[in-house]
PDB file of C-alpha atoms and ligand atoms in Angstrom:
ATOM      1  CA  MET A   1       0.068   0.079   0.105  1.00 77.00           C
ATOM      2  CA  SER A   2       1.444   3.199  -0.926  1.00 84.00           C
ATOM      3  CA  ILE A   3       2.125   5.932   1.929  1.00 85.00           C
ATOM      4  CA  ARG A   4      -1.109   7.912   0.107  1.00 85.00           C
ATOM      5  CA  ASP A   5      -3.477   5.016   0.492  1.00 85.00           C
ATOM      6  CA  GLN A   6      -1.823   4.133   4.329  1.00 83.00           C
ATOM      7  CA  LEU A   7      -2.573   7.743   5.404  1.00 84.00           C
ATOM      8  CA  LYS A   8      -6.163   7.720   4.050  1.00 84.00           C
ATOM      9  CA  LYS A   9      -6.775   4.579   5.696  1.00 83.00           C
ATOM     10  CA  ARG A  10      -5.721   6.356   9.166  1.00 82.00           C
ATOM     11  CA  GLU A  11      -7.273   9.128   8.690  1.00 80.00           C
ATOM     12  CA  GLN A  12     -10.928   6.826   7.805  1.00 77.00           C
ATOM     13  CA  GLU A  13      -9.819   4.783  11.082  1.00 74.00           C
ATOM     14  CA  ARG A  14      -9.508   8.235  13.234  1.00 70.00           C
ATOM     15  CA  GLU A  15     -12.758   8.894  11.698  1.00 69.00           C
ATOM     16  CA  GLU A  16     -14.545   5.940  13.207  1.00 66.00           C
ATOM     17  CA  ARG A  17     -13.174   6.047  16.761  1.00 61.00           C
ATOM     18  CA  LYS A  18     -14.252   9.919  16.519  1.00 57.00           C
ATOM     19  CA  ASN A  19     -17.630   8.976  16.072  1.00 57.00           C
ATOM     20  CA  GLN A  20     -18.222   6.660  18.361  1.00 50.00           C
ATOM     21  CA  THR A  21     -16.220   8.587  21.218  1.00 48.00           C
ATOM     22  CA  GLN A  22     -17.698  11.971  20.659  1.00 51.00           C
ATOM     23  CA  GLU A  23     -19.642  13.457  23.658  1.00 56.00           C
ATOM     24  CA  SER A  24     -23.129  14.057  23.245  1.00 63.00           C
ATOM     25  CA  ASP A  25     -24.002  17.667  25.009  1.00 89.00           C
ATOM     26  CA  LEU A  26     -23.942  18.861  21.644  1.00 92.00           C
ATOM     27  CA  PRO A  27     -26.314  18.249  18.998  1.00 91.00           C
ATOM     28  CA  GLU A  28     -25.612  15.787  15.834  1.00 88.00           C
ATOM     29  CA  GLY A  29     -23.316  17.735  13.265  1.00 89.00           C
ATOM     30  CA  VAL A  30     -22.473  20.374  15.630  1.00 92.00           C
ATOM     31  CA  SER A  31     -18.812  20.729  15.993  1.00 93.00           C
ATOM     32  CA  ARG A  32     -16.759  21.599  19.382  1.00 95.00           C
ATOM     33  CA  TYR A  33     -15.017  23.986  17.206  1.00 96.00           C
ATOM     34  CA  ILE A  34     -16.489  26.873  16.010  1.00 97.00           C
ATOM     35  CA  GLN A  35     -16.858  27.462  12.455  1.00 95.00           C
ATOM     36  CA  ASN A  36     -16.229  30.848  10.590  1.00 94.00           C
ATOM     37  CA  ARG A  37     -19.441  30.561   9.047  1.00 94.00           C
ATOM     38  CA  GLU A  38     -21.329  30.393  12.171  1.00 96.00           C
ATOM     39  CA  LEU A  39     -20.323  33.909  12.808  1.00 97.00           C
ATOM     40  CA  LYS A  40     -21.585  35.655   9.567  1.00 95.00           C
ATOM     41  CA  ASP A  41     -24.489  37.095  11.230  1.00 95.00           C
ATOM     42  CA  GLY A  42     -22.993  36.784  14.658  1.00 97.00           C
ATOM     43  CA  ARG A  43     -23.518  34.242  17.506  1.00 98.00           C
ATOM     44  CA  THR A  44     -24.093  34.351  21.243  1.00 98.00           C
ATOM     45  CA  PHE A  45     -21.373  33.407  23.374  1.00 98.00           C
ATOM     46  CA  ILE A  46     -20.641  33.999  27.149  1.00 98.00           C
ATOM     47  CA  ILE A  47     -17.469  34.705  28.257  1.00 98.00           C
ATOM     48  CA  LEU A  48     -15.365  32.189  29.883  1.00 98.00           C
ATOM     49  CA  ASP A  49     -11.524  33.229  30.381  1.00 98.00           C
ATOM     50  CA  ASP A  50      -9.964  36.646  30.579  1.00 97.00           C
ATOM     51  CA  PRO A  51      -7.456  36.493  27.354  1.00 98.00           C
ATOM     52  CA  ASP A  52      -4.294  36.149  29.614  1.00 97.00           C
ATOM     53  CA  ASP A  53      -6.068  32.439  30.389  1.00 97.00           C
ATOM     54  CA  TRP A  54      -6.038  31.927  26.392  1.00 98.00           C
ATOM     55  CA  TYR A  55      -4.381  28.676  25.455  1.00 98.00           C
ATOM     56  CA  PHE A  56      -1.717  29.247  22.406  1.00 98.00           C
ATOM     57  CA  TYR A  57      -0.294  27.208  20.199  1.00 98.00           C
ATOM     58  CA  TYR A  58       1.277  26.634  16.666  1.00 98.00           C
ATOM     59  CA  VAL A  59      -0.053  25.625  13.743  1.00 98.00           C
ATOM     60  CA  HIS A  60       2.362  24.641  10.723  1.00 98.00           C
ATOM     61  CA  GLU A  61       0.323  24.983   7.778  1.00 96.00           C
ATOM     62  CA  ASP A  62       1.104  26.026   4.110  1.00 97.00           C
ATOM     63  CA  SER A  63      -1.465  26.953   1.403  1.00 95.00           C
ATOM     64  CA  SER A  64      -2.841  28.967  -1.145  1.00 93.00           C
ATOM     65  CA  PHE A  65      -6.160  30.187  -1.555  1.00 86.00           C
ATOM     66  CA  SER A  66      -6.527  30.966  -5.268  1.00 86.00           C
ATOM     67  CA  PRO A  67      -6.163  29.021  -6.758  1.00 88.00           C
ATOM     68  CA  ARG A  68      -6.763  26.677  -3.517  1.00 91.00           C
ATOM     69  CA  GLU A  69      -4.055  24.540  -2.926  1.00 94.00           C
ATOM     70  CA  THR A  70      -2.718  22.954  -0.567  1.00 96.00           C
ATOM     71  CA  TYR A  71       1.588  22.937  -0.122  1.00 97.00           C
ATOM     72  CA  VAL A  72       1.753  21.321   3.577  1.00 97.00           C
ATOM     73  CA  LYS A  73      -1.355  19.790   5.302  1.00 96.00           C
ATOM     74  CA  LYS A  74      -2.485  21.609   8.388  1.00 96.00           C
ATOM     75  CA  HIS A  75      -0.943  20.174  11.228  1.00 97.00           C
ATOM     76  CA  SER A  76      -0.300  21.571  15.200  1.00 98.00           C
ATOM     77  CA  CYS A  77       3.372  21.807  15.913  1.00 98.00           C
ATOM     78  CA  LEU A  78       5.026  19.682  18.357  1.00 98.00           C
ATOM     79  CA  HIS A  79       7.229  22.476  19.863  1.00 98.00           C
ATOM     80  CA  SER A  80       3.658  24.252  21.146  1.00 98.00           C
ATOM     81  CA  PRO A  81       2.869  24.568  25.103  1.00 98.00           C
ATOM     82  CA  ARG A  82       0.570  22.066  26.199  1.00 97.00           C
ATOM     83  CA  ASP A  83      -1.489  24.164  28.616  1.00 96.00           C
ATOM     84  CA  ILE A  84      -2.216  27.742  29.194  1.00 97.00           C
ATOM     85  CA  HIS A  85      -0.071  30.336  30.677  1.00 97.00           C
ATOM     86  CA  ALA A  86       3.008  28.905  28.998  1.00 97.00           C
ATOM     87  CA  ASN A  87       6.353  30.881  28.575  1.00 96.00           C
ATOM     88  CA  PHE A  88       5.877  32.638  25.521  1.00 96.00           C
ATOM     89  CA  GLU A  89       9.442  33.176  24.572  1.00 97.00           C
ATOM     90  CA  LYS A  90      10.195  29.144  25.011  1.00 97.00           C
ATOM     91  CA  TYR A  91       8.101  28.908  21.747  1.00 98.00           C
ATOM     92  CA  ALA A  92       8.587  31.735  19.961  1.00 97.00           C
ATOM     93  CA  ARG A  93      11.162  30.276  17.838  1.00 97.00           C
ATOM     94  CA  PRO A  94      10.945  26.761  15.567  1.00 98.00           C
ATOM     95  CA  GLY A  95      11.775  23.812  17.902  1.00 97.00           C
ATOM     96  CA  LYS A  96      13.848  21.927  15.629  1.00 97.00           C
ATOM     97  CA  SER A  97      14.930  19.328  17.887  1.00 96.00           C
ATOM     98  CA  ALA A  98      11.413  18.531  18.872  1.00 97.00           C
ATOM     99  CA  CYS A  99       9.231  19.153  15.925  1.00 98.00           C
ATOM    100  CA  PRO A 100       9.718  17.329  12.239  1.00 98.00           C
ATOM    101  CA  SER A 101       8.279  20.181  10.611  1.00 98.00           C
ATOM    102  CA  CYS A 102      10.145  22.891  12.483  1.00 98.00           C
ATOM    103  CA  ALA A 103      13.214  21.127  11.592  1.00 98.00           C
ATOM    104  CA  ALA A 104      12.235  21.278   8.074  1.00 98.00           C
ATOM    105  CA  GLY A 105      11.196  24.852   8.032  1.00 98.00           C
ATOM    106  CA  VAL A 106       7.606  24.841   7.518  1.00 98.00           C
ATOM    107  CA  LYS A 107       5.939  27.709   7.737  1.00 98.00           C
ATOM    108  CA  ARG A 108       4.675  28.243  11.514  1.00 98.00           C
ATOM    109  CA  LYS A 109       1.989  30.488  12.588  1.00 97.00           C
ATOM    110  CA  LEU A 110       0.721  31.165  16.327  1.00 98.00           C
ATOM    111  CA  TYR A 111      -2.886  29.828  16.976  1.00 98.00           C
ATOM    112  CA  PHE A 112      -5.369  30.590  20.173  1.00 98.00           C
ATOM    113  CA  ILE A 113      -8.109  28.008  21.243  1.00 97.00           C
ATOM    114  CA  VAL A 114     -10.518  30.239  22.906  1.00 98.00           C
ATOM    115  CA  ARG A 115     -13.154  28.806  25.065  1.00 97.00           C
ATOM    116  CA  LEU A 116     -16.760  30.366  24.963  1.00 98.00           C
ATOM    117  CA  PHE A 117     -20.022  29.310  26.443  1.00 98.00           C
ATOM    118  CA  ASP A 118     -22.306  28.737  23.272  1.00 98.00           C
ATOM    119  CA  VAL A 119     -26.020  30.036  24.686  1.00 98.00           C
ATOM    120  CA  GLU A 120     -28.040  28.061  22.181  1.00 97.00           C
ATOM    121  CA  TYR A 121     -26.208  24.638  22.915  1.00 96.00           C
ATOM    122  CA  GLY A 122     -25.802  25.156  26.399  1.00 96.00           C
ATOM    123  CA  THR A 123     -22.386  24.228  26.441  1.00 96.00           C
ATOM    124  CA  TRP A 124     -18.571  25.016  25.869  1.00 96.00           C
ATOM    125  CA  ARG A 125     -16.950  25.224  22.672  1.00 96.00           C
ATOM    126  CA  VAL A 126     -14.017  27.184  21.300  1.00 97.00           C
ATOM    127  CA  PHE A 127     -12.863  29.260  18.798  1.00 98.00           C
ATOM    128  CA  ASP A 128      -9.766  27.799  17.162  1.00 97.00           C
ATOM    129  CA  THR A 129      -8.057  31.122  15.070  1.00 97.00           C
ATOM    130  CA  LYS A 130      -4.827  32.451  14.457  1.00 96.00           C
ATOM    131  CA  GLU A 131      -3.108  35.982  15.927  1.00 97.00           C
ATOM    132  CA  PHE A 132      -4.211  38.473  14.021  1.00 97.00           C
ATOM    133  CA  HIS A 133      -8.144  37.852  14.865  1.00 97.00           C
ATOM    134  CA  VAL A 134      -7.020  37.055  18.273  1.00 98.00           C
ATOM    135  CA  LEU A 135      -5.518  40.648  18.423  1.00 97.00           C
ATOM    136  CA  ASN A 136      -8.800  42.040  17.368  1.00 97.00           C
ATOM    137  CA  LEU A 137     -10.374  40.296  19.494  1.00 98.00           C
ATOM    138  CA  ILE A 138      -8.608  41.326  22.893  1.00 98.00           C
ATOM    139  CA  GLU A 139      -8.588  44.957  21.782  1.00 98.00           C
ATOM    140  CA  ALA A 140     -12.780  44.611  21.300  1.00 98.00           C
ATOM    141  CA  TYR A 141     -12.641  42.505  24.827  1.00 98.00           C
ATOM    142  CA  ASP A 142     -10.988  45.510  25.942  1.00 98.00           C
ATOM    143  CA  LYS A 143     -12.917  48.008  24.804  1.00 97.00           C
ATOM    144  CA  ILE A 144     -16.119  46.515  26.341  1.00 97.00           C
ATOM    145  CA  GLU A 145     -14.925  46.346  30.043  1.00 97.00           C
ATOM    146  CA  LYS A 146     -13.221  49.668  29.538  1.00 97.00           C
ATOM    147  CA  THR A 147     -16.965  51.341  29.016  1.00 96.00           C
ATOM    148  CA  ALA A 148     -18.448  48.974  31.195  1.00 96.00           C
ATOM    149  CA  ARG A 149     -16.153  50.246  34.333  1.00 97.00           C
ATOM    150  CA  LYS A 150     -17.186  53.596  33.600  1.00 97.00           C
ATOM    151  CA  PHE A 151     -20.090  52.498  35.308  1.00 96.00           C
ATOM    152  CA  ASN A 152     -18.798  49.983  37.499  1.00 97.00           C
ATOM    153  CA  LYS A 153     -15.162  49.531  38.381  1.00 97.00           C
ATOM    154  CA  ASN A 154     -14.930  45.928  39.482  1.00 96.00           C
ATOM    155  CA  TYR A 155     -16.861  45.037  36.497  1.00 96.00           C
ATOM    156  CA  SER A 156     -15.093  41.691  34.064  1.00 96.00           C
ATOM    157  CA  LEU A 157     -16.579  40.164  30.953  1.00 97.00           C
ATOM    158  CA  ILE A 158     -15.991  36.906  32.232  1.00 97.00           C
ATOM    159  CA  GLY A 159     -19.307  35.244  32.766  1.00 96.00           C
ATOM    160  CA  ASP A 160     -20.913  38.394  30.838  1.00 97.00           C
ATOM    161  CA  VAL A 161     -22.375  37.814  27.023  1.00 98.00           C
ATOM    162  CA  VAL A 162     -20.957  38.916  23.540  1.00 98.00           C
ATOM    163  CA  THR A 163     -21.774  38.509  20.261  1.00 98.00           C
ATOM    164  CA  LEU A 164     -19.135  37.172  18.033  1.00 98.00           C
ATOM    165  CA  ARG A 165     -19.510  38.145  14.669  1.00 97.00           C
ATOM    166  CA  LYS A 166     -17.097  38.286  11.214  1.00 96.00           C
ATOM    167  CA  SER A 167     -16.315  41.608  10.238  1.00 93.00           C
ATOM    168  CA  ASP A 168     -14.506  43.293   8.035  1.00 88.00           C
ATOM    169  CA  LYS A 169     -12.085  40.034   7.140  1.00 92.00           C
ATOM    170  CA  THR A 170     -11.622  39.740  10.681  1.00 96.00           C
ATOM    171  CA  PHE A 171     -13.875  38.670  14.147  1.00 97.00           C
ATOM    172  CA  THR A 172     -15.082  41.118  16.690  1.00 97.00           C
ATOM    173  CA  LEU A 173     -16.862  40.810  19.806  1.00 97.00           C
ATOM    174  CA  GLU A 174     -19.650  43.294  21.018  1.00 97.00           C
ATOM    175  CA  SER A 175     -21.601  43.545  23.904  1.00 95.00           C
ATOM    176  CA  SER A 176     -25.377  41.471  23.824  1.00 96.00           C
ATOM    177  CA  ASP A 177     -28.517  41.981  25.573  1.00 94.00           C
ATOM    178  CA  PHE A 178     -29.048  38.153  25.892  1.00 96.00           C
ATOM    179  CA  GLU A 179     -30.325  37.896  29.438  1.00 96.00           C
ATOM    180  CA  VAL A 180     -29.086  34.698  30.784  1.00 96.00           C
ATOM    181  CA  PRO A 181     -31.309  32.257  32.684  1.00 96.00           C
ATOM    182  CA  ALA A 182     -30.537  31.637  36.414  1.00 96.00           C
ATOM    183  CA  GLU A 183     -29.965  27.742  35.585  1.00 96.00           C
ATOM    184  CA  MET A 184     -27.488  28.628  32.518  1.00 97.00           C
ATOM    185  CA  SER A 185     -25.736  31.263  34.819  1.00 96.00           C
ATOM    186  CA  GLU A 186     -25.328  28.686  37.490  1.00 96.00           C
ATOM    187  CA  LYS A 187     -23.817  26.250  34.498  1.00 96.00           C
ATOM    188  CA  VAL A 188     -21.363  28.779  33.573  1.00 97.00           C
ATOM    189  CA  LYS A 189     -20.113  29.427  36.556  1.00 96.00           C
ATOM    190  CA  ALA A 190     -19.308  26.119  37.598  1.00 95.00           C
ATOM    191  CA  MET A 191     -17.196  25.789  34.191  1.00 95.00           C
ATOM    192  CA  ILE A 192     -15.289  28.730  34.483  1.00 95.00           C
ATOM    193  CA  ASP A 193     -12.655  26.877  36.604  1.00 92.00           C
ATOM    194  CA  ASP A 194     -13.068  23.584  34.627  1.00 94.00           C
ATOM    195  CA  ARG A 195     -10.840  24.121  32.265  1.00 95.00           C
ATOM    196  CA  PRO A 196     -10.568  21.408  29.046  1.00 94.00           C
ATOM    197  CA  ASN A 197      -7.363  19.617  28.352  1.00 95.00           C
ATOM    198  CA  TYR A 198      -6.007  21.614  25.525  1.00 96.00           C
ATOM    199  CA  THR A 199      -3.694  19.467  24.651  1.00 95.00           C
ATOM    200  CA  ASP A 200      -6.547  17.150  23.638  1.00 93.00           C
ATOM    201  CA  LEU A 201      -8.131  20.234  21.784  1.00 95.00           C
ATOM    202  CA  ALA A 202      -5.230  21.308  19.465  1.00 95.00           C
ATOM    203  CA  TYR A 203      -4.912  17.497  18.733  1.00 94.00           C
ATOM    204  CA  PHE A 204      -1.044  16.708  18.299  1.00 96.00           C
ATOM    205  CA  ARG A 205       0.324  14.088  16.391  1.00 96.00           C
ATOM    206  CA  SER A 206       3.124  11.754  16.838  1.00 96.00           C
ATOM    207  CA  VAL A 207       6.523  12.154  15.515  1.00 96.00           C
ATOM    208  CA  ASP A 208       6.151   9.960  12.608  1.00 95.00           C
ATOM    209  CA  ASP A 209       2.944  11.454  11.528  1.00 96.00           C
ATOM    210  CA  VAL A 210       4.202  14.802  11.569  1.00 97.00           C
ATOM    211  CA  VAL A 211       7.459  13.301   9.714  1.00 97.00           C
ATOM    212  CA  ALA A 212       4.585  11.286   7.142  1.00 96.00           C
ATOM    213  CA  ILE A 213       2.735  14.391   6.689  1.00 97.00           C
ATOM    214  CA  VAL A 214       6.147  16.668   5.526  1.00 98.00           C
ATOM    215  CA  GLU A 215       7.266  14.055   3.204  1.00 97.00           C
ATOM    216  CA  GLU A 216       4.095  14.435   1.189  1.00 97.00           C
ATOM    217  CA  ALA A 217       4.809  18.476   1.394  1.00 97.00           C
ATOM    218  CA  ALA A 218       4.859  20.064  -2.147  1.00 97.00           C
ATOM    219  CA  GLU A 219       8.206  20.565  -3.724  1.00 95.00           C
ATOM    220  CA  GLY A 220       9.884  23.688  -2.402  1.00 96.00           C
ATOM    221  CA  HIS A 221       7.683  24.027   0.774  1.00 97.00           C
ATOM    222  CA  ALA A 222       9.760  22.038   2.987  1.00 97.00           C
ATOM    223  CA  ASP A 223      13.225  20.934   3.780  1.00 97.00           C
ATOM    224  CA  LYS A 224      13.133  17.030   3.740  1.00 97.00           C
ATOM    225  CA  SER A 225      16.596  16.341   4.003  1.00 96.00           C
ATOM    226  CA  ALA A 226      15.944  17.428   8.165  1.00 96.00           C
ATOM    227  CA  LEU A 227      13.098  14.405   8.443  1.00 97.00           C
ATOM    228  CA  ALA A 228      16.339  11.777   8.672  1.00 95.00           C
ATOM    229  CA  ALA A 229      16.908  12.686  12.390  1.00 94.00           C
ATOM    230  CA  PHE A 230      13.530  12.022  13.236  1.00 94.00           C
ATOM    231  CA  ARG A 231      12.842   8.641  11.112  1.00 88.00           C
ATOM    232  CA  ASN A 232      12.302   5.609  13.329  1.00 71.00           C
ATOM    233  CA  GLN A 233      12.234   7.344  16.661  1.00 67.00           C
ATOM    234  CA  GLY A 234       9.091   5.532  17.221  1.00 54.00           C
ATOM    235  CA  ALA A 235       8.127   5.848  20.766  1.00 49.00           C
ATOM    236  CA  ASP A 236      11.252   7.027  21.738  1.00 50.00           C
ATOM    237  CA  ALA A 237      10.770  10.437  20.475  1.00 45.00           C
ATOM    238  CA  LYS A 238      11.802  13.128  22.244  1.00 47.00           C
ATOM    239  CA  THR A 239       8.816  15.408  22.593  1.00 49.00           C
ATOM    240  CA  ASP A 240       5.900  15.617  24.904  1.00 50.00           C
ATOM    241  CA  ALA A 241       3.166  14.926  22.703  1.00 47.00           C
ATOM    242  CA  PRO A 242       0.739  12.225  23.928  1.00 48.00           C
ATOM    243  CA  GLN A 243       2.320  10.074  22.116  1.00 45.00           C
ATOM    244  CA  GLY A 244      -0.434   6.741  21.213  1.00 42.00           C
ATOM    245  CA  LYS A 245      -3.300   8.545  22.349  1.00 41.00           C
ATOM    246  CA  ASP A 246      -3.628  11.170  19.618  1.00 42.00           C
ATOM    247  CA  ASP A 247      -5.675   9.403  17.470  1.00 41.00           C
ATOM    248  CA  SER A 248      -8.829   9.241  19.561  1.00 39.00           C
ATOM    249  CA  VAL A 249      -9.055  12.873  21.579  1.00 41.00           C
ATOM    250  CA  LYS A 250     -10.364  15.246  19.202  1.00 46.00           C
ATOM    251  CA  PRO A 251     -13.838  15.522  18.553  1.00 43.00           C
ATOM    252  CA  ILE A 252     -13.420  17.069  14.751  1.00 43.00           C
ATOM    253  CA  GLU A 253     -10.083  17.572  13.258  1.00 44.00           C
ATOM    254  CA  ASN A 254      -8.910  21.194  12.665  1.00 45.00           C
ATOM    255  CA  ASP A 255      -8.207  19.947   8.991  1.00 45.00           C
ATOM    256  CA  GLY A 256     -11.945  19.443   8.565  1.00 41.00           C
ATOM    257  CA  ASP A 257     -12.364  23.684   9.347  1.00 44.00           C
ATOM    258  CA  ARG A 258     -10.270  24.244   6.270  1.00 38.00           C
ATOM    259  CA  LEU A 259     -12.778  24.374   3.664  1.00 40.00           C
ATOM    260  CA  ASP A 260     -14.750  26.638   6.016  1.00 48.00           C
ATOM    261  CA  ASN A 261     -11.384  28.747   6.259  1.00 50.00           C
ATOM    262  CA  LEU A 262     -11.189  32.644   5.094  1.00 50.00           C
ATOM    263  CA  PRO A 263      -8.385  33.814   2.837  1.00 46.00           C
ATOM    264  CA  PHE A 264      -6.965  35.954   5.354  1.00 47.00           C
TER     265      PHE A 264
HETATM  266 ZN1   ZN B 301       7.083  23.051  14.396  1.00 64.88          ZN
END
């Protein structure tokens, strides 16, 4: 079986396992990951975390939108924090000993996973988005807090309602008039300190899987000679990626979002 077929088979197996294990607090067909298309007209969420508690990690991706071409399949960088409050400097530069894609010089971008409470579905979801959009979200976040603090010095947006909306090639937050029912308010309060496992949400593949992805990179988009150092490392790989358990954890894979990605 060719590498292509083997990879396809692994994806299918992953998909099957995912369908079997998916938690059921979201309606069928709704992803834990908020899709860009849901935000066209704005969607109502309750803020669960201050931006200082937002999880950041890195993603390797290299593609073009017009024409739509994928040079390297999108995947999480193994040289990424595994939890919130990580040392930003530590991960700012590629980790050539921890991640085959970093070693091969594949394009690397900073991403954030922002946890939000979806008032329609009554549970938490995540907005997995890149640095540029997060800058704009934080700017809007701070503006809402600043305005509210003119009237109440102790105001915090945590636990309050916002509309997350697509806006002029990026995203923004606006304050919302939605009245939170008491029962929902209790649920949100309990959820605020009960953070999810961000390692699972970011979906880190094994070193072998990342090597296989870089092997498939389009000509000129990765230095494949750098992969030699990572081949056959197997379970001895020097990374804290969750080896062996990565297949079953992510409810919906990042890659599923690709068609939903915007050209910016
Ligand atoms: Zn990397």
